[in-house]
PDB file of C-alpha atoms in Angstrom:
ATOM      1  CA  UNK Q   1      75.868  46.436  90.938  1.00 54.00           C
ATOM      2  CA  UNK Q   2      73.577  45.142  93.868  1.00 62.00           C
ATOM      3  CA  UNK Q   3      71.024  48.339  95.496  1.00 59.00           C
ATOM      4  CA  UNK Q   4      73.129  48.165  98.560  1.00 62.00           C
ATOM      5  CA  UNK Q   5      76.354  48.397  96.846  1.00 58.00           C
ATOM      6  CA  UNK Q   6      74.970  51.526  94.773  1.00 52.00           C
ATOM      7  CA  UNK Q   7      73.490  52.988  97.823  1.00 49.00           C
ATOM      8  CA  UNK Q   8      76.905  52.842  99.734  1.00 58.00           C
ATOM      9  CA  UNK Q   9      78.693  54.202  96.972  1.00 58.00           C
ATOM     10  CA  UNK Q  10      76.011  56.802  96.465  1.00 53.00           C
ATOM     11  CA  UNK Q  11      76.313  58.087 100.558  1.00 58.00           C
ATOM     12  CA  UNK Q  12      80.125  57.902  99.567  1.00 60.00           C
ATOM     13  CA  UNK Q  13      79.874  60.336  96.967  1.00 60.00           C
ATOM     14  CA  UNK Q  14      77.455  62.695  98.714  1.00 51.00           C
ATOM     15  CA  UNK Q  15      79.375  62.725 101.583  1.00 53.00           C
ATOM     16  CA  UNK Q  16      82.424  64.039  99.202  1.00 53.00           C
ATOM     17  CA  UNK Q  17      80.223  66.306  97.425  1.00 45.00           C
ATOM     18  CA  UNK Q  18      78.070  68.047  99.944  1.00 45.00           C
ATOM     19  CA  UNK Q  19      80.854  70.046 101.775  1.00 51.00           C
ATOM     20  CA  UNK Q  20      81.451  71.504  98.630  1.00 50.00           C
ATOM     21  CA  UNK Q  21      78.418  72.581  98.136  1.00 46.00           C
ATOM     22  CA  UNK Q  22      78.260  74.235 101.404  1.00 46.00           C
ATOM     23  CA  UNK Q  23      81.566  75.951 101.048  1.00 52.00           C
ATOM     24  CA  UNK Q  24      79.979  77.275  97.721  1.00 47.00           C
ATOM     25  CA  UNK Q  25      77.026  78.037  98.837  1.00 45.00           C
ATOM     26  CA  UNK Q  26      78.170  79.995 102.046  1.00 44.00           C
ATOM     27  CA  UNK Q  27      80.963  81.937 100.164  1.00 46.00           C
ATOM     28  CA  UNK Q  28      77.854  83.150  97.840  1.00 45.00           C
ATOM     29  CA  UNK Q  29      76.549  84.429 100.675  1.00 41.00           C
ATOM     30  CA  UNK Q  30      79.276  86.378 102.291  1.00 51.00           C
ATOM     31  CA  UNK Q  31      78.443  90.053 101.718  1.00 48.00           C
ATOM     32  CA  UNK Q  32      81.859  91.209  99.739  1.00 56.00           C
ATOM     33  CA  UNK Q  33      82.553  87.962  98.322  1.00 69.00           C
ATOM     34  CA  UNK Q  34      80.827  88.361  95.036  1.00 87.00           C
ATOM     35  CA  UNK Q  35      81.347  89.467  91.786  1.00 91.00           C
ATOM     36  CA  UNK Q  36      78.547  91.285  90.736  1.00 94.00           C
ATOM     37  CA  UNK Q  37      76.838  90.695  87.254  1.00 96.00           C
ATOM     38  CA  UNK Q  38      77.115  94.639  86.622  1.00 96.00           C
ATOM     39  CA  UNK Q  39      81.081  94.297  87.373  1.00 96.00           C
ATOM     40  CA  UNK Q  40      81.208  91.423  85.183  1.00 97.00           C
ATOM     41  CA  UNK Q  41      79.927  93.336  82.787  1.00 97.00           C
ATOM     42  CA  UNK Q  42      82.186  96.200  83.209  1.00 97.00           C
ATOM     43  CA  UNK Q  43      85.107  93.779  83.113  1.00 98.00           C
ATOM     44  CA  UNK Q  44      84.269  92.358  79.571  1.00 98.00           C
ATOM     45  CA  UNK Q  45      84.052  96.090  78.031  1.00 98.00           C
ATOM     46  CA  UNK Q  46      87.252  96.951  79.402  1.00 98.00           C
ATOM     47  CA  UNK Q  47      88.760  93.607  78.005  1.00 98.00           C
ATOM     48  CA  UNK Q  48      86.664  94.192  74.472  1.00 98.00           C
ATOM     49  CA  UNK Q  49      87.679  97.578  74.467  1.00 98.00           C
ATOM     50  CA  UNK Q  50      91.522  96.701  74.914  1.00 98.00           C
ATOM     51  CA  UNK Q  51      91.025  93.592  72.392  1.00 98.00           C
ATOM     52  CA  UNK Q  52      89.513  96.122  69.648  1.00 98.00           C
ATOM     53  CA  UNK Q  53      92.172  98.322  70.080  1.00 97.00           C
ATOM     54  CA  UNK Q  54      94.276  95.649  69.772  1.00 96.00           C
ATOM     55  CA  UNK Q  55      92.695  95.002  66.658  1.00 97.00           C
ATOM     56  CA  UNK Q  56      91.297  91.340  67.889  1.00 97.00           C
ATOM     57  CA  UNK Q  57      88.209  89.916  68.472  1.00 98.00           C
ATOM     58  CA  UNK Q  58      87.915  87.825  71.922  1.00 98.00           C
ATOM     59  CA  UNK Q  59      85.486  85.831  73.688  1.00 98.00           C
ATOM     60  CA  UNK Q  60      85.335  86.669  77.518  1.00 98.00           C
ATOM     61  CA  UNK Q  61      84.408  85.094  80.300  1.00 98.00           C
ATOM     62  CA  UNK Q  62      84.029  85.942  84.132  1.00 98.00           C
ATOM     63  CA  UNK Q  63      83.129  83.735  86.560  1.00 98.00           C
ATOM     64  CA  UNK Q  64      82.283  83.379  90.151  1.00 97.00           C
ATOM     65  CA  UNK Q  65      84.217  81.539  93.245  1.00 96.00           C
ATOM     66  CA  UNK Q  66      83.727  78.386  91.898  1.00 95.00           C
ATOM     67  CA  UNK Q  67      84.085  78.811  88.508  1.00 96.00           C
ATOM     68  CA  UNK Q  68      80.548  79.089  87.250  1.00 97.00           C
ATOM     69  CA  UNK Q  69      79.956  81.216  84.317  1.00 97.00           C
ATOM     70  CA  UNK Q  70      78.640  84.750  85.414  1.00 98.00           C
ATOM     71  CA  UNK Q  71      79.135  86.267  82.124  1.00 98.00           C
ATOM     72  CA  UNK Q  72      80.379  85.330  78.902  1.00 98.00           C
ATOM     73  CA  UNK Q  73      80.528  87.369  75.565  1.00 97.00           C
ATOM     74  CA  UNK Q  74      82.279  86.841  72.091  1.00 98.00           C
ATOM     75  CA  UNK Q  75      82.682  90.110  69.762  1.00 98.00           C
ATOM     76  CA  UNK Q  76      81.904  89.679  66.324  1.00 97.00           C
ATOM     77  CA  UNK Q  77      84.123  87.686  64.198  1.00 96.00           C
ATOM     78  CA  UNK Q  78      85.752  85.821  67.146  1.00 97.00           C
ATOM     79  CA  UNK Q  79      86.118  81.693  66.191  1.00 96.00           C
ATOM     80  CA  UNK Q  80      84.532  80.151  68.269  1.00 97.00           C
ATOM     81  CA  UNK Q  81      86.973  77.778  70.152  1.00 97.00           C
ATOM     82  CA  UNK Q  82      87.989  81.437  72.129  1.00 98.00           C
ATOM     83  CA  UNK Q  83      84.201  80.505  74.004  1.00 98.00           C
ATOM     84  CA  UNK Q  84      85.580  77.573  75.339  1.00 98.00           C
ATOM     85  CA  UNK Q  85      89.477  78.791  75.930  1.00 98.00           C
ATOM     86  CA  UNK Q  86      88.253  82.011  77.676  1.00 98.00           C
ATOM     87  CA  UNK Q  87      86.026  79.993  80.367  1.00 98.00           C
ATOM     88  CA  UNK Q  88      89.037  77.272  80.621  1.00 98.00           C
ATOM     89  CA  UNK Q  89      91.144  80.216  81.397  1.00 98.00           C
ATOM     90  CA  UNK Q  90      88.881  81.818  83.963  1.00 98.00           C
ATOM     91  CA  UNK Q  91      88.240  78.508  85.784  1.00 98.00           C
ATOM     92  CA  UNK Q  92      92.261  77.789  85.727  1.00 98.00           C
ATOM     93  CA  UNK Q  93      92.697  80.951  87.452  1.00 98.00           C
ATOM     94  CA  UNK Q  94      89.754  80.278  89.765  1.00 97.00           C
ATOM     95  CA  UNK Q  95      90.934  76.820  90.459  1.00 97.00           C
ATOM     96  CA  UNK Q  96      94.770  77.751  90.884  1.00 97.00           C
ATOM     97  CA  UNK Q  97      94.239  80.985  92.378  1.00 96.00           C
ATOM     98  CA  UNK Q  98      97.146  82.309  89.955  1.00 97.00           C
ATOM     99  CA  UNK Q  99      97.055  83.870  86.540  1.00 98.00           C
ATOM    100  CA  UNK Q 100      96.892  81.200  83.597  1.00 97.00           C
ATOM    101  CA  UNK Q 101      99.793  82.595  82.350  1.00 97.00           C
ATOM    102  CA  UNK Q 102     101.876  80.845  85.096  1.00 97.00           C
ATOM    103  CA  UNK Q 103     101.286  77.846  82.975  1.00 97.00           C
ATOM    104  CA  UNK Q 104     102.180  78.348  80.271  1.00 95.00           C
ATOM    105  CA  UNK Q 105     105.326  80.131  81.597  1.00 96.00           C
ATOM    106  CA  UNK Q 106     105.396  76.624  83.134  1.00 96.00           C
ATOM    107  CA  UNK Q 107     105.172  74.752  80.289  1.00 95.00           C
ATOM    108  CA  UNK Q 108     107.284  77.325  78.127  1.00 94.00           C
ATOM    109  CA  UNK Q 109     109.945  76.391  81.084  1.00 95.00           C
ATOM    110  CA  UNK Q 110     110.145  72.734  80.120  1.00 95.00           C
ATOM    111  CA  UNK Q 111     107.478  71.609  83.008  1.00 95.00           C
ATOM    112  CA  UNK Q 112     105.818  69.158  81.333  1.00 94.00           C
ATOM    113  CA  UNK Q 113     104.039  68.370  84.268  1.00 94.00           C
ATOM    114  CA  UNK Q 114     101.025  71.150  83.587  1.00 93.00           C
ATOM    115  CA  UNK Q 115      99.739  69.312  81.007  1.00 93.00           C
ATOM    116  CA  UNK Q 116      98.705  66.509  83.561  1.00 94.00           C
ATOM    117  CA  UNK Q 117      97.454  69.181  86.395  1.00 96.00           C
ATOM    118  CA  UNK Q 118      93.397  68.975  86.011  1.00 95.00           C
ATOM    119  CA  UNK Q 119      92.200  72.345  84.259  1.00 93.00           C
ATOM    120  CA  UNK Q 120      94.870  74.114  84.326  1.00 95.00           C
ATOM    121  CA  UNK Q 121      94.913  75.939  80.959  1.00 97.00           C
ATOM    122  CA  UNK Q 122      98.590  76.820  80.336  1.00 96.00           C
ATOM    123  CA  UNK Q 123      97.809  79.913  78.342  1.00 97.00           C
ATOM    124  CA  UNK Q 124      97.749  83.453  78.988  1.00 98.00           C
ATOM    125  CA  UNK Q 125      94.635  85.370  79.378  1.00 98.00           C
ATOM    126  CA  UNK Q 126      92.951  84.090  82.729  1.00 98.00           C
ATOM    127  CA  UNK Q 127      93.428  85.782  85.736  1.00 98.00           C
ATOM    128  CA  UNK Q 128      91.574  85.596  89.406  1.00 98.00           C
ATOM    129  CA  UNK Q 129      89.980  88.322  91.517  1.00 97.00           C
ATOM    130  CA  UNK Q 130      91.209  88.047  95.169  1.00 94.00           C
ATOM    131  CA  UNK Q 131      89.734  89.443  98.068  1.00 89.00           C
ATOM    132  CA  UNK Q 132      91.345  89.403 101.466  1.00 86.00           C
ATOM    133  CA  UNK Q 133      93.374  86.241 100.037  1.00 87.00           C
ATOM    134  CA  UNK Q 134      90.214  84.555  98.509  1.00 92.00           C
ATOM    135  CA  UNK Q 135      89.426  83.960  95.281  1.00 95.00           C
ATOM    136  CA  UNK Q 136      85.869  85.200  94.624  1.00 95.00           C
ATOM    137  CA  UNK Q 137      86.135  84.923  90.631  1.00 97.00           C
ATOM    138  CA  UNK Q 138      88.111  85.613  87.738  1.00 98.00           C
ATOM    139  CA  UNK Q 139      88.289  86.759  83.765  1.00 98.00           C
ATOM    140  CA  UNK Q 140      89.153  84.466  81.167  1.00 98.00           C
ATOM    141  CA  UNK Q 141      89.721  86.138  77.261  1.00 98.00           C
ATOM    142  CA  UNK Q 142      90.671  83.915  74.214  1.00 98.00           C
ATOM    143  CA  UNK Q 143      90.779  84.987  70.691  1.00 98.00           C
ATOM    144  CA  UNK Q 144      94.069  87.103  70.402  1.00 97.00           C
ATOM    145  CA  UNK Q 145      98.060  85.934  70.627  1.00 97.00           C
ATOM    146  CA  UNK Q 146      98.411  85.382  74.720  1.00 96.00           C
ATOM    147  CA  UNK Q 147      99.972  88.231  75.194  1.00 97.00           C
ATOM    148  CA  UNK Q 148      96.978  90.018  73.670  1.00 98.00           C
ATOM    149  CA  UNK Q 149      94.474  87.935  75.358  1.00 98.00           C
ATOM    150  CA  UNK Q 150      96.489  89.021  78.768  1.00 98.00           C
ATOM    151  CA  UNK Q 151      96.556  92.639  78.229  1.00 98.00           C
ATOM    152  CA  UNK Q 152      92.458  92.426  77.925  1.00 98.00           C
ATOM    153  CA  UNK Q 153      91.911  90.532  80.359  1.00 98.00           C
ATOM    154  CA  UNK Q 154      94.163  93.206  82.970  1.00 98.00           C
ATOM    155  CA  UNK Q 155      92.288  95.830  81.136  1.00 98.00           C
ATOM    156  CA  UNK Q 156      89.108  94.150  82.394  1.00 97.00           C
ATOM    157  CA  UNK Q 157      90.671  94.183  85.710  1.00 97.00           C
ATOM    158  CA  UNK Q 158      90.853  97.557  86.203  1.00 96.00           C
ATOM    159  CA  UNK Q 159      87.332  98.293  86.321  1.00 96.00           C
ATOM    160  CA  UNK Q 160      87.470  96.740  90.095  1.00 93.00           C
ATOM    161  CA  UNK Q 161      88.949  98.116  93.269  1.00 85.00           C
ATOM    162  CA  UNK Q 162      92.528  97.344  94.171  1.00 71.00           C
ATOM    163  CA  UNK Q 163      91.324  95.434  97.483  1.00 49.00           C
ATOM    164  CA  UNK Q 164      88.838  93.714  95.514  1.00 61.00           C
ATOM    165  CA  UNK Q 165      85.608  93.351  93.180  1.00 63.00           C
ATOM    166  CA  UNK Q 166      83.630  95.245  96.880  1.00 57.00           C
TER     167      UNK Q 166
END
């Protein structure tokens, strides 16, 4: 590829990029918008707490607005593909702005489709935190059945307001 070939497609992909990272950026900076680190951390003992008394071991994962990790945690014993299911879940719902569990009711409904959407994870046990209609994060858990995972992760949602995580 010629320099000014690569430098056009470079401005190209900048130009796609950059509004992004604005929208990110100012969303992080709305006060109210946030999940906090400390109610990250409340969610995952509510979900662990749920998951032990479930008699599972899960991996859990909260992230932010755009689906960057704020927190993740495995309990002992949990394999560790649930590291990598939980944040899929948690970015699905993030992405989506719906519970995971819509697809896989999806898929469990003969859509075939949601295996071609791009990371949706069509398995229970991601949902999102809304505020005011936005998505400012969400809880992924992996390690149980999907119903299990889904009753920890909604036991991790109760640590945060009804209206929203402020």
């Amino acid at each position: 590829m010629n320099r000014k070939l690569f430098l056009i497609s470079f401005l190209a992909g900048t130009a796609t990029v950059l509004p992004m990272i604005r929208q990110t950026a100012a969303q992080a900076r709305e006060p109210g918008t946030i999940l906090t680190l400390e109610q990250a951390r409340a969610m995952a003992r509510a979900a662990e707490r749920k998951a032990a008394d479930n008699h599972t071991a899960v991996a859990v994962t909260v992230v932010d607005g755009g689906g960057h990790p704020i927190l993740v945690e495995r309990m002992e014993g949990t394999q560790l593909a649930s590291l990598t299911l939980a944040d899929r879940k948690a970015r699905s719902a993030v992405f989506y702005k719906r519970p995971s569990s819509a697809f896989e009711q999806a898929l469990t409904g003969g859509k075939m489709a949601v295996l071609a959407l791009p990371d949706a994870m069509p398995a229970a046990g991601g949902i999102p935190v809304l505020q005011d209609g936005q998505v400012v994060g969400a809880i992924g858990v992996s390690g149980g059945s999907n119903a299990q995972d889904q009753l920890a992760a909604e036991a991790g949602m109760t640590t945060l307001p009804a209206h929203g995580p402020n």
